[in-house]
Every structure is written in C-alpha cells, then in structure tokens.
PDB file of C-alpha atoms in Angstrom:
ATOM      1  CA  ASP A   1      -0.016  -0.215   0.016  1.00 60.00           C
ATOM      2  CA  ARG A   2       1.192   3.884  -0.826  1.00 64.00           C
ATOM      3  CA  ALA A   3       1.163   4.984   2.472  1.00 62.00           C
ATOM      4  CA  PHE A   4       3.315   1.932   4.185  1.00 66.00           C
ATOM      5  CA  GLN A   5       5.553   1.946   1.555  1.00 73.00           C
ATOM      6  CA  TYR A   6       5.967   6.213   1.714  1.00 68.00           C
ATOM      7  CA  LEU A   7       6.876   5.458   5.492  1.00 69.00           C
ATOM      8  CA  LEU A   8       9.790   2.840   4.626  1.00 73.00           C
ATOM      9  CA  ASP A   9      10.939   4.818   1.990  1.00 76.00           C
ATOM     10  CA  SER A  10      11.546   7.920   4.738  1.00 72.00           C
ATOM     11  CA  GLY A  11      13.050   5.536   7.193  1.00 74.00           C
ATOM     12  CA  ILE A  12       9.962   5.860   9.573  1.00 73.00           C
ATOM     13  CA  VAL A  13       9.538   2.791  11.467  1.00 74.00           C
ATOM     14  CA  LEU A  14       6.021   1.337  11.819  1.00 74.00           C
ATOM     15  CA  ARG A  15       5.306  -0.615  14.830  1.00 78.00           C
ATOM     16  CA  GLU A  16       1.716  -2.809  14.924  1.00 81.00           C
ATOM     17  CA  CYS A  17       0.191  -4.278  17.658  1.00 83.00           C
ATOM     18  CA  LEU A  18      -3.057  -5.931  16.929  1.00 84.00           C
ATOM     19  CA  LYS A  19      -5.657  -6.075  19.287  1.00 85.00           C
ATOM     20  CA  THR A  20      -7.447  -9.484  20.358  1.00 88.00           C
ATOM     21  CA  SER A  21     -10.258  -8.046  22.192  1.00 88.00           C
ATOM     22  CA  ARG A  22     -11.979  -4.907  22.849  1.00 82.00           C
ATOM     23  CA  TRP A  23     -10.095  -4.914  26.460  1.00 84.00           C
ATOM     24  CA  ASP A  24      -7.031  -5.970  25.576  1.00 89.00           C
ATOM     25  CA  LEU A  25      -4.155  -4.460  27.238  1.00 91.00           C
ATOM     26  CA  SER A  26      -1.376  -5.091  24.677  1.00 93.00           C
ATOM     27  CA  PRO A  27      -1.356  -1.424  22.975  1.00 91.00           C
ATOM     28  CA  ILE A  28      -0.517   0.069  26.546  1.00 92.00           C
ATOM     29  CA  ILE A  29       2.334  -2.614  26.956  1.00 91.00           C
ATOM     30  CA  SER A  30       3.524  -2.109  23.540  1.00 91.00           C
ATOM     31  CA  LEU A  31       3.440   1.584  23.382  1.00 91.00           C
ATOM     32  CA  ARG A  32       5.155   1.754  27.184  1.00 89.00           C
ATOM     33  CA  SER A  33       8.105  -0.730  25.493  1.00 89.00           C
ATOM     34  CA  GLY A  34       8.179   1.518  22.224  1.00 86.00           C
ATOM     35  CA  MET A  35       8.807   4.698  24.905  1.00 86.00           C
ATOM     36  CA  LYS A  36      11.944   2.779  26.337  1.00 85.00           C
ATOM     37  CA  GLU A  37      12.993   0.841  23.158  1.00 87.00           C
ATOM     38  CA  MET A  38      12.589   3.503  20.413  1.00 85.00           C
ATOM     39  CA  GLY A  39      13.362   6.773  22.663  1.00 84.00           C
ATOM     40  CA  TRP A  40      10.438   8.283  21.852  1.00 84.00           C
ATOM     41  CA  THR A  41      10.263  12.270  23.006  1.00 83.00           C
ATOM     42  CA  ALA A  42       6.448  12.319  21.941  1.00 85.00           C
ATOM     43  CA  LEU A  43       3.281  10.370  21.609  1.00 86.00           C
ATOM     44  CA  ILE A  44       0.581  11.745  19.840  1.00 86.00           C
ATOM     45  CA  ALA A  45      -2.884  10.586  19.749  1.00 87.00           C
ATOM     46  CA  PHE A  46      -5.823  12.021  17.822  1.00 81.00           C
ATOM     47  CA  LEU A  47      -8.891   9.724  18.369  1.00 81.00           C
ATOM     48  CA  SER A  48     -10.248   8.800  21.956  1.00 84.00           C
ATOM     49  CA  THR A  49      -9.146   5.026  21.780  1.00 85.00           C
ATOM     50  CA  PRO A  50      -5.608   5.653  20.411  1.00 86.00           C
ATOM     51  CA  SER A  51      -5.785   8.063  23.495  1.00 89.00           C
ATOM     52  CA  PHE A  52      -6.836   6.287  26.028  1.00 90.00           C
ATOM     53  CA  TYR A  53      -3.785   4.104  25.228  1.00 91.00           C
ATOM     54  CA  ALA A  54      -1.434   7.003  24.807  1.00 91.00           C
ATOM     55  CA  GLU A  55      -2.094   8.339  28.414  1.00 93.00           C
ATOM     56  CA  CYS A  56      -2.593   4.976  29.948  1.00 92.00           C
ATOM     57  CA  ALA A  57       0.915   3.993  28.520  1.00 91.00           C
ATOM     58  CA  GLY A  58       2.943   7.658  29.078  1.00 88.00           C
ATOM     59  CA  GLY A  59       0.690   8.252  32.386  1.00 75.00           C
ATOM     60  CA  LEU A  60       3.451   6.853  34.406  1.00 63.00           C
ATOM     61  CA  LYS A  61       5.357   9.815  33.873  1.00 61.00           C
ATOM     62  CA  SER A  62       8.217   8.784  31.471  1.00 69.00           C
ATOM     63  CA  SER A  63      10.141  11.811  29.534  1.00 80.00           C
ATOM     64  CA  CYS A  64       8.054  11.152  26.625  1.00 85.00           C
ATOM     65  CA  ARG A  65       5.684  13.959  26.562  1.00 88.00           C
ATOM     66  CA  VAL A  66       1.678  12.973  25.484  1.00 91.00           C
ATOM     67  CA  ILE A  67      -0.147  14.950  23.677  1.00 89.00           C
ATOM     68  CA  VAL A  68      -3.917  13.941  22.673  1.00 91.00           C
ATOM     69  CA  SER A  69      -7.089  15.361  20.927  1.00 87.00           C
ATOM     70  CA  GLU A  70     -10.333  15.902  22.333  1.00 85.00           C
ATOM     71  CA  ARG A  71     -12.612  16.402  19.130  1.00 77.00           C
ATOM     72  CA  SER A  72     -16.041  15.629  20.383  1.00 69.00           C
ATOM     73  CA  GLY A  73     -18.248  14.113  23.840  1.00 71.00           C
ATOM     74  CA  LEU A  74     -16.844  17.061  26.663  1.00 71.00           C
ATOM     75  CA  SER A  75     -18.950  19.416  26.032  1.00 66.00           C
ATOM     76  CA  GLY A  76     -22.605  19.488  27.261  1.00 68.00           C
ATOM     77  CA  ASN A  77     -23.993  20.480  30.860  1.00 72.00           C
ATOM     78  CA  ARG A  78     -24.124  16.751  31.951  1.00 78.00           C
ATOM     79  CA  LEU A  79     -21.601  14.583  31.142  1.00 81.00           C
ATOM     80  CA  SER A  80     -22.037  10.666  31.455  1.00 83.00           C
ATOM     81  CA  PHE A  81     -19.719   8.400  33.756  1.00 85.00           C
ATOM     82  CA  GLY A  82     -17.783   7.266  30.580  1.00 81.00           C
ATOM     83  CA  GLN A  83     -17.249  10.813  29.816  1.00 83.00           C
ATOM     84  CA  LEU A  84     -16.136  11.900  32.681  1.00 84.00           C
ATOM     85  CA  LEU A  85     -13.683   8.525  32.609  1.00 85.00           C
ATOM     86  CA  GLY A  86     -12.228   9.628  29.297  1.00 84.00           C
ATOM     87  CA  ALA A  87     -12.095  13.557  30.968  1.00 87.00           C
ATOM     88  CA  ALA A  88     -10.045  11.845  34.123  1.00 89.00           C
ATOM     89  CA  SER A  89      -7.698   9.996  31.726  1.00 91.00           C
ATOM     90  CA  HIS A  90      -6.935  13.627  29.903  1.00 92.00           C
ATOM     91  CA  LEU A  91      -5.170  14.244  33.397  1.00 91.00           C
ATOM     92  CA  LEU A  92      -2.376  11.881  32.175  1.00 92.00           C
ATOM     93  CA  ALA A  93      -1.660  13.584  29.294  1.00 92.00           C
ATOM     94  CA  ASP A  94       0.553  16.812  28.950  1.00 91.00           C
ATOM     95  CA  SER A  95      -1.598  18.548  26.434  1.00 92.00           C
ATOM     96  CA  VAL A  96      -5.046  18.221  25.408  1.00 93.00           C
ATOM     97  CA  THR A  97      -5.645  20.276  21.952  1.00 90.00           C
ATOM     98  CA  CYS A  98      -8.814  21.059  20.483  1.00 87.00           C
ATOM     99  CA  ASN A  99      -9.513  22.084  16.824  1.00 80.00           C
ATOM    100  CA  SER A 100     -11.604  24.835  17.607  1.00 82.00           C
ATOM    101  CA  ALA A 101     -11.712  27.935  20.135  1.00 85.00           C
ATOM    102  CA  ALA A 102     -15.704  27.492  20.922  1.00 85.00           C
ATOM    103  CA  TYR A 103     -15.339  23.668  21.631  1.00 85.00           C
ATOM    104  CA  ALA A 104     -11.951  24.126  23.712  1.00 89.00           C
ATOM    105  CA  ASN A 105     -13.996  26.986  25.666  1.00 89.00           C
ATOM    106  CA  ALA A 106     -17.143  24.535  26.284  1.00 86.00           C
ATOM    107  CA  MET A 107     -14.997  21.663  27.176  1.00 87.00           C
ATOM    108  CA  ASN A 108     -13.519  23.746  29.758  1.00 89.00           C
ATOM    109  CA  ARG A 109     -16.700  24.722  31.024  1.00 88.00           C
ATOM    110  CA  ALA A 110     -17.863  21.328  31.173  1.00 86.00           C
ATOM    111  CA  VAL A 111     -14.292  19.964  32.790  1.00 88.00           C
ATOM    112  CA  PRO A 112     -12.627  22.789  34.112  1.00 91.00           C
ATOM    113  CA  PHE A 113      -9.826  20.630  35.311  1.00 91.00           C
ATOM    114  CA  LEU A 114      -8.647  20.202  31.900  1.00 91.00           C
ATOM    115  CA  SER A 115      -8.336  23.991  31.415  1.00 91.00           C
ATOM    116  CA  LYS A 116      -4.725  24.086  32.225  1.00 92.00           C
ATOM    117  CA  ARG A 117      -3.861  21.240  29.711  1.00 91.00           C
ATOM    118  CA  THR A 118      -6.006  22.584  26.747  1.00 92.00           C
ATOM    119  CA  SER A 119      -4.676  24.437  23.573  1.00 90.00           C
ATOM    120  CA  VAL A 120      -6.177  24.896  20.259  1.00 87.00           C
ATOM    121  CA  ILE A 121      -4.818  23.602  17.164  1.00 79.00           C
ATOM    122  CA  TYR A 122      -6.959  24.552  14.075  1.00 69.00           C
ATOM    123  CA  ASN A 123      -6.785  21.491  12.103  1.00 59.00           C
ATOM    124  CA  GLY A 124      -3.184  21.383  11.501  1.00 55.00           C
ATOM    125  CA  VAL A 125       0.054  22.194  13.184  1.00 54.00           C
ATOM    126  CA  GLU A 126      -0.264  25.688  15.244  1.00 51.00           C
ATOM    127  CA  GLU A 127       3.355  26.878  15.826  1.00 55.00           C
ATOM    128  CA  ARG A 128       1.778  29.084  18.686  1.00 59.00           C
ATOM    129  CA  PHE A 129       0.907  25.711  20.618  1.00 56.00           C
ATOM    130  CA  PHE A 130       4.939  24.909  21.038  1.00 55.00           C
ATOM    131  CA  ALA A 131       5.926  28.394  22.012  1.00 57.00           C
ATOM    132  CA  ARG A 132       4.876  27.785  25.629  1.00 58.00           C
ATOM    133  CA  TYR A 133       7.769  25.820  25.809  1.00 57.00           C
ATOM    134  CA  ARG A 134      11.384  27.662  26.668  1.00 58.00           C
ATOM    135  CA  GLN A 135      13.959  27.830  23.595  1.00 58.00           C
ATOM    136  CA  SER A 136      16.252  25.875  25.631  1.00 60.00           C
ATOM    137  CA  GLU A 137      13.709  22.991  25.914  1.00 57.00           C
ATOM    138  CA  ILE A 138      12.985  22.884  22.195  1.00 53.00           C
ATOM    139  CA  ASP A 139      16.639  23.239  21.691  1.00 59.00           C
ATOM    140  CA  ASP A 140      17.319  20.228  23.646  1.00 58.00           C
ATOM    141  CA  LEU A 141      14.891  18.355  21.928  1.00 54.00           C
ATOM    142  CA  ARG A 142      15.762  19.509  18.356  1.00 53.00           C
ATOM    143  CA  SER A 143      18.674  17.272  18.503  1.00 61.00           C
ATOM    144  CA  GLY A 144      17.169  14.271  19.211  1.00 63.00           C
ATOM    145  CA  VAL A 145      13.208  14.338  18.615  1.00 65.00           C
ATOM    146  CA  ARG A 146      11.779  11.177  18.321  1.00 69.00           C
ATOM    147  CA  PHE A 147       7.660  10.949  18.085  1.00 68.00           C
ATOM    148  CA  ALA A 148       5.155   8.354  17.805  1.00 73.00           C
ATOM    149  CA  CYS A 149       1.754   8.636  16.512  1.00 69.00           C
ATOM    150  CA  VAL A 150      -0.950   6.216  17.421  1.00 73.00           C
ATOM    151  CA  GLY A 151      -3.850   5.393  15.565  1.00 69.00           C
ATOM    152  CA  ARG A 152      -5.569   2.912  13.244  1.00 68.00           C
ATOM    153  CA  CYS A 153      -3.668   2.341   9.757  1.00 63.00           C
ATOM    154  CA  SER A 154      -6.302   2.327   6.975  1.00 65.00           C
ATOM    155  CA  PRO A 155      -7.226   4.687   4.302  1.00 63.00           C
ATOM    156  CA  GLU A 156     -10.001   6.263   5.474  1.00 66.00           C
ATOM    157  CA  LYS A 157      -8.212   7.486   8.866  1.00 64.00           C
ATOM    158  CA  GLY A 158      -5.831   9.477   6.520  1.00 65.00           C
ATOM    159  CA  ALA A 159      -3.015   7.059   6.850  1.00 61.00           C
ATOM    160  CA  LEU A 160      -1.335   8.268   3.477  1.00 63.00           C
ATOM    161  CA  GLU A 161      -1.622  11.940   4.624  1.00 71.00           C
ATOM    162  CA  MET A 162      -0.234  11.322   8.178  1.00 67.00           C
ATOM    163  CA  ALA A 163       2.559   9.076   6.173  1.00 68.00           C
ATOM    164  CA  HIS A 164       2.993  11.821   3.974  1.00 71.00           C
ATOM    165  CA  ALA A 165       3.103  14.696   6.537  1.00 73.00           C
ATOM    166  CA  LEU A 166       5.808  12.243   8.635  1.00 71.00           C
ATOM    167  CA  GLY A 167       7.761  11.682   5.202  1.00 72.00           C
ATOM    168  CA  CYS A 168       8.264  15.828   4.729  1.00 74.00           C
ATOM    169  CA  LEU A 169       8.987  16.081   8.384  1.00 69.00           C
ATOM    170  CA  VAL A 170      11.464  13.637   8.212  1.00 70.00           C
ATOM    171  CA  ASN A 171      13.193  14.517   5.046  1.00 71.00           C
ATOM    172  CA  LYS A 172      13.314  18.171   6.031  1.00 70.00           C
ATOM    173  CA  HIS A 173      14.694  18.050   9.510  1.00 64.00           C
ATOM    174  CA  GLY A 174      16.364  14.723   9.222  1.00 58.00           C
TER     175      GLY A 174
END
C-alpha cells in the first residue's frame, strides 16, 4: 500500500500491535515498550481510543510527552460516567488539543480541571502551541526528537496523509 511504502522510503519505523479483544491491554504495553526501546520524546494521538492507550502508556510519567486530541463528547451540561472517565484519563496527558476555540471553551466549562492542559490547534500544526515551551527545551529536543503517532492505519483514517506529513518532516529535518 502506498502509505506504508512512503513510511519505509522515509525511514520511518512502523510498529504494529493487533488487539485480540475490546479490552486487550497489549496496545498500552506495546506503546510503553516502544517508549523505552525507541526513545520517543512525544506520543501523539488523535482519536479517543488511541488517546486512552497513549495516556495509559505515558501516564506513569516518563520523559515522553503525551499529546492527545479531544474533538467531541466533553462539552455538554451533563457528562455521562464514560465521558467523565475519558476526561479523567486526559489528566495523564501533557496536553489536550482541540480544533476550535468554541469547543475548547465548552469543554473547559464542562471539565474545568482540564483547562490548564488545553490548547487549540486549528486542523493543522499551530506553531503557537509550541510557543509555551522555553527555547532551551526546544533546542534540547531538536537534536533528538523522536515521536510516535498512535492510531489505526487504514485509508479512511488518513494513513496516506499522515505518512506523507511524517515523510516531509523527516526529509526536511532529518
């Protein structure tokens, strides 16, 4: 498939973990071992299930930053138990991104304990998101940034676009 070939051509490592059941913990274990073996500095997840896995894997306060996306479900007046559990798992993340200020504001009203972790990235890389880090932190990371994206690799999930973006990043910055 073109997405996977692009990853291989760019020298990007692809780790696969197949779940055997809905409640399988192997993705968390695999991510945790990948953090140690691969030396990832950031773990990035965009959807609720991959975010939960990333939060659990990185939640034991490793040196790997966990960045997750929250796009729906935490903005109502009344949250279900499952929604509250999902919000609580975001406490294990270093940052929770939203794709609009309106949603971020609604989420922070519904779940105020996430407000210090919340930032808005408008459907792309928003450079101001990284402005909160001191330049020395960025310089320290620049020499050895290694990050992992968590998700299901399939065409409808944008695998080709993600592979292309990662390939461009590697080709431009090494």
